Short mmCIF file of C-alpha atoms in Angstrom, two decimals:
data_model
loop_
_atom_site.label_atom_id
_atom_site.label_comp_id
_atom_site.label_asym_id
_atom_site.label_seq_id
_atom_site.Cartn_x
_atom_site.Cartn_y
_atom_site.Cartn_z
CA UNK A 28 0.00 0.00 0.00
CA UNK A 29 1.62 3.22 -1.17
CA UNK A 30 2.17 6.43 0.95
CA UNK A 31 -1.21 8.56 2.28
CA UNK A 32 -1.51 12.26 2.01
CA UNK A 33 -2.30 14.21 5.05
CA UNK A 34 -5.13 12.02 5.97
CA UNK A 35 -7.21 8.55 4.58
CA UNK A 36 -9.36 9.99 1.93
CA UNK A 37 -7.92 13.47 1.75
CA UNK A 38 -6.57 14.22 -1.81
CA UNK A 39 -6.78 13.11 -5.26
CA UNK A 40 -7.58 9.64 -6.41
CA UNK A 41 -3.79 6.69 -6.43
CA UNK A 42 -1.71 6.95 -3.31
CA UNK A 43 -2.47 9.76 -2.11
CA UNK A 44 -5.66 9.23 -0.95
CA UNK A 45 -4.43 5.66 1.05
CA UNK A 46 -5.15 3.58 -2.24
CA UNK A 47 -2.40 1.79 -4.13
CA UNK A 48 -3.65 0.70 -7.68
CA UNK A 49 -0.63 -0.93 -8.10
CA UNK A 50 -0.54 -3.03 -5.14
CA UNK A 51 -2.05 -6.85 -5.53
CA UNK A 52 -4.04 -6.21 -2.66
CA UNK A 53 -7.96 -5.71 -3.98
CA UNK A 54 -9.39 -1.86 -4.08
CA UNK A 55 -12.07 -2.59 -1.30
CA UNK A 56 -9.62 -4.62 0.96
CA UNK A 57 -7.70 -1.67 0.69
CA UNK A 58 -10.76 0.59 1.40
CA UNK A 59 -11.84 -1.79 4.13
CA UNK A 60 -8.63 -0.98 5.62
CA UNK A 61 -8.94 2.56 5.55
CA UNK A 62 -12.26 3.10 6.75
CA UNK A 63 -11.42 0.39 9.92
CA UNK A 64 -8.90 3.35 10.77
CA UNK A 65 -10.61 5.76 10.36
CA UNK A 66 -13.57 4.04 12.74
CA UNK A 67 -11.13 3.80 15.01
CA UNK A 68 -9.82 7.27 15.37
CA UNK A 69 -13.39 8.52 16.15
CA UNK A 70 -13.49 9.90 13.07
CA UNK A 71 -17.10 9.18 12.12
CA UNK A 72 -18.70 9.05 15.79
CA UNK A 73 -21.81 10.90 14.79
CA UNK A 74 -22.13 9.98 10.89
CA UNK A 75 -21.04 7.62 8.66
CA UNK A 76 -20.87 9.06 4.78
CA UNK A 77 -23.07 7.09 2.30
CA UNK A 78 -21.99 5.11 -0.63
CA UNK A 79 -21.82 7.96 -3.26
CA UNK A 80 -19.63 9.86 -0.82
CA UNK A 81 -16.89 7.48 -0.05
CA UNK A 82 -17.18 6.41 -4.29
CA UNK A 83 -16.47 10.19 -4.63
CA UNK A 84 -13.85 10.72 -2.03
CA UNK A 85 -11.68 7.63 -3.05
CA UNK A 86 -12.71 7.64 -6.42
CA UNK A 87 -13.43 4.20 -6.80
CA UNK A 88 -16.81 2.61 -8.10
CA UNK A 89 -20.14 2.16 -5.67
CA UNK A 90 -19.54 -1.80 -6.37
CA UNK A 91 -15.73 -1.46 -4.46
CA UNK A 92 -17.50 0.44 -1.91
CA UNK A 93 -20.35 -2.19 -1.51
CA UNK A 94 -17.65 -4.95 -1.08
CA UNK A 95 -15.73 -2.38 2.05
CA UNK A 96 -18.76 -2.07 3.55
CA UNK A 97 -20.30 -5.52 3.69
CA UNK A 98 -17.24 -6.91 5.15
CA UNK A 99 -17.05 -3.98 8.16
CA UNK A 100 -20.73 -4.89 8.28
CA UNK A 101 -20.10 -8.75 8.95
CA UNK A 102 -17.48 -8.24 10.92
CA UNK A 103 -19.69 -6.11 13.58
CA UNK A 104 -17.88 -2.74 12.80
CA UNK A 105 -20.92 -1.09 11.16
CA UNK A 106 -24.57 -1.20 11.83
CA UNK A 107 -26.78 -1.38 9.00
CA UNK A 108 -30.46 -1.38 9.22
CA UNK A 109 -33.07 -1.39 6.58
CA UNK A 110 -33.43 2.13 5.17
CA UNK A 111 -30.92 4.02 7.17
CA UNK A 112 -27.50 5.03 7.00
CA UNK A 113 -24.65 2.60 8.26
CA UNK A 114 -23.75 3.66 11.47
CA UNK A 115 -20.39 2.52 13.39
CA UNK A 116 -21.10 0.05 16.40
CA UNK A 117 -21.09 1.02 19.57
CA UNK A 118 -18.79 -1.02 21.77
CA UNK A 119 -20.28 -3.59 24.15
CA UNK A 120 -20.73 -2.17 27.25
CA UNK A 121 -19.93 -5.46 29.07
CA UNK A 122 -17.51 -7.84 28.09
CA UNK A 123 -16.67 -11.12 29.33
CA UNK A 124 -13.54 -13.85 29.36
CA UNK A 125 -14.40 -17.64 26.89
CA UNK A 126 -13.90 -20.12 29.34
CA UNK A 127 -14.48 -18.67 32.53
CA UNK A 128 -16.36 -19.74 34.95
CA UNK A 129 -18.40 -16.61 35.55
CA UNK A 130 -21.35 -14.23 36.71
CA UNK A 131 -23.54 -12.21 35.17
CA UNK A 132 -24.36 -10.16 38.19
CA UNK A 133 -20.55 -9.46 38.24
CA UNK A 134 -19.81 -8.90 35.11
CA UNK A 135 -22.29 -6.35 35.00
CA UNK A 136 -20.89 -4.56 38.16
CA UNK A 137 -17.41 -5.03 37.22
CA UNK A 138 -18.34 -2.59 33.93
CA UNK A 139 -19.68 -0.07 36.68
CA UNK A 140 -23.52 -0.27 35.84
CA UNK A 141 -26.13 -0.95 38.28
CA UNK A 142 -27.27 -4.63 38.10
CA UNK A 143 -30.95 -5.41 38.98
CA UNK A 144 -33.99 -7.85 38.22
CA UNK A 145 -37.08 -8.19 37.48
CA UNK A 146 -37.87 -11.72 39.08
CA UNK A 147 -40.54 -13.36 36.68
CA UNK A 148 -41.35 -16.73 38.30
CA UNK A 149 -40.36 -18.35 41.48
CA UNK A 150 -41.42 -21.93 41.95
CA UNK A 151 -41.08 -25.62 42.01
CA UNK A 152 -41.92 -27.28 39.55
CA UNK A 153 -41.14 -30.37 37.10
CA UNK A 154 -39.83 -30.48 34.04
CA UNK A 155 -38.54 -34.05 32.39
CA UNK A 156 -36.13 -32.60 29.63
CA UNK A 157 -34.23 -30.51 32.18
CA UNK A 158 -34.46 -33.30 35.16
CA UNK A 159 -32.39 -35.54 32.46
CA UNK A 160 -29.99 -32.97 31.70
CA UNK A 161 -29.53 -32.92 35.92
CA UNK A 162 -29.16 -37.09 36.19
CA UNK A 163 -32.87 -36.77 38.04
CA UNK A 164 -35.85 -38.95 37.55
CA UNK A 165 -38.39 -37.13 34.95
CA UNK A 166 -40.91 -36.00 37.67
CA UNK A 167 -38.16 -35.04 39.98
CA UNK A 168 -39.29 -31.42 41.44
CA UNK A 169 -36.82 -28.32 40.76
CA UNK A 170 -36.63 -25.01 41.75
CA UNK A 171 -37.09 -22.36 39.21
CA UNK A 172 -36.23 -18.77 38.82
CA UNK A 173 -36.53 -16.62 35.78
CA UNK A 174 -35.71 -12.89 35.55
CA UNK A 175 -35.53 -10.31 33.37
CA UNK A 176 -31.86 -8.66 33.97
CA UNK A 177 -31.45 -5.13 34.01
CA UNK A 178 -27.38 -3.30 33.81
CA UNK A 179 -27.77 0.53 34.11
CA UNK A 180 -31.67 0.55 33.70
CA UNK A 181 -31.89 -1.07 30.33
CA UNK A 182 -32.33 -4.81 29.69
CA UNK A 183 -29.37 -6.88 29.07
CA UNK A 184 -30.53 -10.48 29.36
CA UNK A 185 -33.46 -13.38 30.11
CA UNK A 186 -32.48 -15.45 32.36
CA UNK A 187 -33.84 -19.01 33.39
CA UNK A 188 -32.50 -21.45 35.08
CA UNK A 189 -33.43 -24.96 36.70
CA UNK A 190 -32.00 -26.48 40.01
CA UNK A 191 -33.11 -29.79 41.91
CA UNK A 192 -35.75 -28.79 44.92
CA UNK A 193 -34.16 -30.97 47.39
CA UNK A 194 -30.71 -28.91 47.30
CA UNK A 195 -32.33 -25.14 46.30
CA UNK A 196 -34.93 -25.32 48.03
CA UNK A 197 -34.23 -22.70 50.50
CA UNK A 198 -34.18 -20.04 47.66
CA UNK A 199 -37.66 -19.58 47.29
CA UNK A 200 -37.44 -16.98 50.04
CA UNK A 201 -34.78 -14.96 48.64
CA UNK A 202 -35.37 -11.43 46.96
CA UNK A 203 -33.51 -11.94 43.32
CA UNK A 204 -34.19 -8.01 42.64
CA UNK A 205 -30.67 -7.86 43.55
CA UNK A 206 -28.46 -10.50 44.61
CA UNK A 207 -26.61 -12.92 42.93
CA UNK A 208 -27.96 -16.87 42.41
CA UNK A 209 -24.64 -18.44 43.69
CA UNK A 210 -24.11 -16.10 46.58
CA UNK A 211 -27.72 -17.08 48.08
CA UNK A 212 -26.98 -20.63 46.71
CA UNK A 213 -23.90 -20.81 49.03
CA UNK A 214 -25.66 -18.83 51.89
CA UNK A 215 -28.60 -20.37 51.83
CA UNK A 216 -27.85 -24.56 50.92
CA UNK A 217 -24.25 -24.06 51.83
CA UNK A 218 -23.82 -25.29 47.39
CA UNK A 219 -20.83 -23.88 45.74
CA UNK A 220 -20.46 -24.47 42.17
CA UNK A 221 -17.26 -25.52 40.77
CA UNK A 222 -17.07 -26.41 37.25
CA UNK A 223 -19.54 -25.45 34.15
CA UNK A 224 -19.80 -26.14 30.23
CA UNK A 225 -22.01 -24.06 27.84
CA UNK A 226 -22.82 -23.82 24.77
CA UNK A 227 -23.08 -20.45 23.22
CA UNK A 228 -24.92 -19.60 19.64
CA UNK A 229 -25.66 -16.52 18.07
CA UNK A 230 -29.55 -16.24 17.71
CA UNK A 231 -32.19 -13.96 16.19
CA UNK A 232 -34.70 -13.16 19.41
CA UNK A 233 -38.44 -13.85 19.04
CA UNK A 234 -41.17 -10.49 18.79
CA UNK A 235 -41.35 -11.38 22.15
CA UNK A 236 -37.57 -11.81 23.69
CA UNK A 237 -37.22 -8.36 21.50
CA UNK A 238 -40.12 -7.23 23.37
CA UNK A 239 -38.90 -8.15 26.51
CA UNK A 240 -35.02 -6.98 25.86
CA UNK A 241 -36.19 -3.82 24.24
CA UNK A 242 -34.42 -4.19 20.89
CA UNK A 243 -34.77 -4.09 17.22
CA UNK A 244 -35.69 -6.24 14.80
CA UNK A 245 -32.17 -6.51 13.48
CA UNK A 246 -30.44 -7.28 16.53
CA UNK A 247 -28.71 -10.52 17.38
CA UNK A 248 -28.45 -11.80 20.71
CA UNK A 249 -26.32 -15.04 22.91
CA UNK A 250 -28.12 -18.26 23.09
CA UNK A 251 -26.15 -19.61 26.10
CA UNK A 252 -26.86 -23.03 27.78
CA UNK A 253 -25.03 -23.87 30.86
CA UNK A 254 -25.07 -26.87 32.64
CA UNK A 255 -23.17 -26.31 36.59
CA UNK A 256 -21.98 -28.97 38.51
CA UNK A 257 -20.46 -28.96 42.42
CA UNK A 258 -18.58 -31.78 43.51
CA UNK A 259 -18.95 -33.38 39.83
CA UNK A 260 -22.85 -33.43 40.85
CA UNK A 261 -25.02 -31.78 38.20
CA UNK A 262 -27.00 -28.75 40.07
CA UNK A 263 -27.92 -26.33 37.56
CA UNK A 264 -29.45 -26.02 34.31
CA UNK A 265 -29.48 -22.39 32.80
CA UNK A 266 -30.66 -20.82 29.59
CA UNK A 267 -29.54 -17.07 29.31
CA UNK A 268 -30.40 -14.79 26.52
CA UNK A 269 -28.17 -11.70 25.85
CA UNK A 270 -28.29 -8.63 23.90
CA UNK A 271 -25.23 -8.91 21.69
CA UNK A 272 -25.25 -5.16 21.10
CA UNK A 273 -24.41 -5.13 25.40
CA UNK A 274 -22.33 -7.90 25.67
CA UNK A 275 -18.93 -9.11 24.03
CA UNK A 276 -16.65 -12.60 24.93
CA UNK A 277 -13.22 -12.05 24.65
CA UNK A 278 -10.52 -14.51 24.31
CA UNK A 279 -6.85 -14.78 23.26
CA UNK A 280 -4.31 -16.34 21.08
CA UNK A 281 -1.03 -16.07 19.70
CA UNK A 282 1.61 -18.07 17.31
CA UNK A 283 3.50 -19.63 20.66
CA UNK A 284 0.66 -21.04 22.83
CA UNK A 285 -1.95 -20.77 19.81
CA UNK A 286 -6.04 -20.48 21.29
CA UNK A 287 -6.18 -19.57 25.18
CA UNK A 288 -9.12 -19.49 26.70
CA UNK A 289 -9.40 -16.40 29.50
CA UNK A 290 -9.72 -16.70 32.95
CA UNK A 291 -10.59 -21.10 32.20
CA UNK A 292 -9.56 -21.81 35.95
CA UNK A 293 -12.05 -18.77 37.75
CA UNK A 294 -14.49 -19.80 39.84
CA UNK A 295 -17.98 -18.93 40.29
CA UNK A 296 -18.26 -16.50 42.69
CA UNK A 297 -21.53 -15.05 42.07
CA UNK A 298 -24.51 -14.54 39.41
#
């Protein structure tokens, strides 16, 4: 890629402008490139130009543009809805480690936002799927809570999750608005969760998850199933739904150790 004038997009069409026509790199990789810097200096916080403008400005054709834009698009750097104007995406305002072993509640208050619920149901109650998933006999009763969670006053996540009545039992007379799960777990039936697997999938939310999460009908959210175990005993079943425009999971890698999952040996502490 050749040498850029006093700025990406500032000058006349070749090098100057950040685009090398000679290079074997494609036009709208190069754009791509371009435009992810200039996202990243802030430079279009409050507009992003259209189509025609950036064709202009770089003087390439609407089609090289097209190609820039769909891959910032599918790679979560712009929003595009039906209509409107790309916008850039705004960063998730909670982000949390692949692998560990962790809480919502403090994940949430870790990003400095108040954490609250809205406690939908509260019961006992049996359910054959989820007493298989626990090693329990199909009419086995189990304690369920599901609540609508809250970070800074907007709606971040449903949450609903399953745990034998025997062991949980002496939940049912705690106040979910805010407290974590594990803490009155622990607390309460003296359970500590040790180890956990999920499975996490991007999903499009029903009319009425979108209802319920307050967002559009563009947005993708987290499909995540956990199941918890303490002392290698299956104790929880959990099915959390996340706005992905709130909430990011972060992991690293590099050429040495290759794919390293963050934080894999936390513990639970609360959720």
């Amino acid at each position: 890629m050749g040498t850029s004038g006093p700025g990406p997009g500032l000058g006349t069409v070749g090098a100057v402008n950040g685009l090398d026509r000679e290079s074997t790199a494609p036009l709208w990789r190069q754009l791509q490139g371009l435009l992810l810097r200039r996202i990243e200096g802030g430079e279009f916080a409050n507009r992003f130009p259209g189509e025609l403008a950036l064709a202009e400005e770089y003087g390439v054709s609407r089609q090289t543009v097209r190609q820039a834009l769909r891959e910032l698009r599918a790679g979560g750097i712009l929003v595009a809805e039906r209509g409107r104007q790309p916008r850039v995406a705004p960063p998730a305002e909670i982000t949390q480690p692949v692998g560990a072993l962790y809480s919502l509640f403090a994940a949430v208050e870790a990003a400095g936002l108040k954490q609250y619920s809205v406690v939908r149901t509260l019961d006992v109650r049996a359910d054959a799927v989820v007493a298989e998933r626990l090693g329990l006999e199909a009419s086995a009763p189990l304690l369920y809570l599901e609540r609508l969670r809250l970070a800074g006053d907007e709606p971040l996540a449903l949450d609903r999750v399953w745990l034998p009545a025997e062991l949980a039992e002496p939940l049912l007379d705690a106040d979910f608005q805010h407290t974590s799960l594990y803490g009155e777990l622990f607390r309460r039936a003296g359970l500590r969760l040790d180890h956990g697997c999920e499975q996490i999938r991007a999903v499009i939310p029903t009319a009425a998850e979108r209802a319920q999460l307050r967002c559009d009908e563009q947005a993708a959210a987290l499909s995540i199933s956990r199941l918890g175990t303490a002392s290698r005993r299956p104790v929880e079943w959990r099915h959390t739904l996340v706005r992905g425009d709130r909430f990011a999971l972060t992991a690293e890698f590099s050429g040495r150790v290759g794919y390293r999952l963050l934080g894999s040996r936390t513990e639970f502490v609360t959720a």
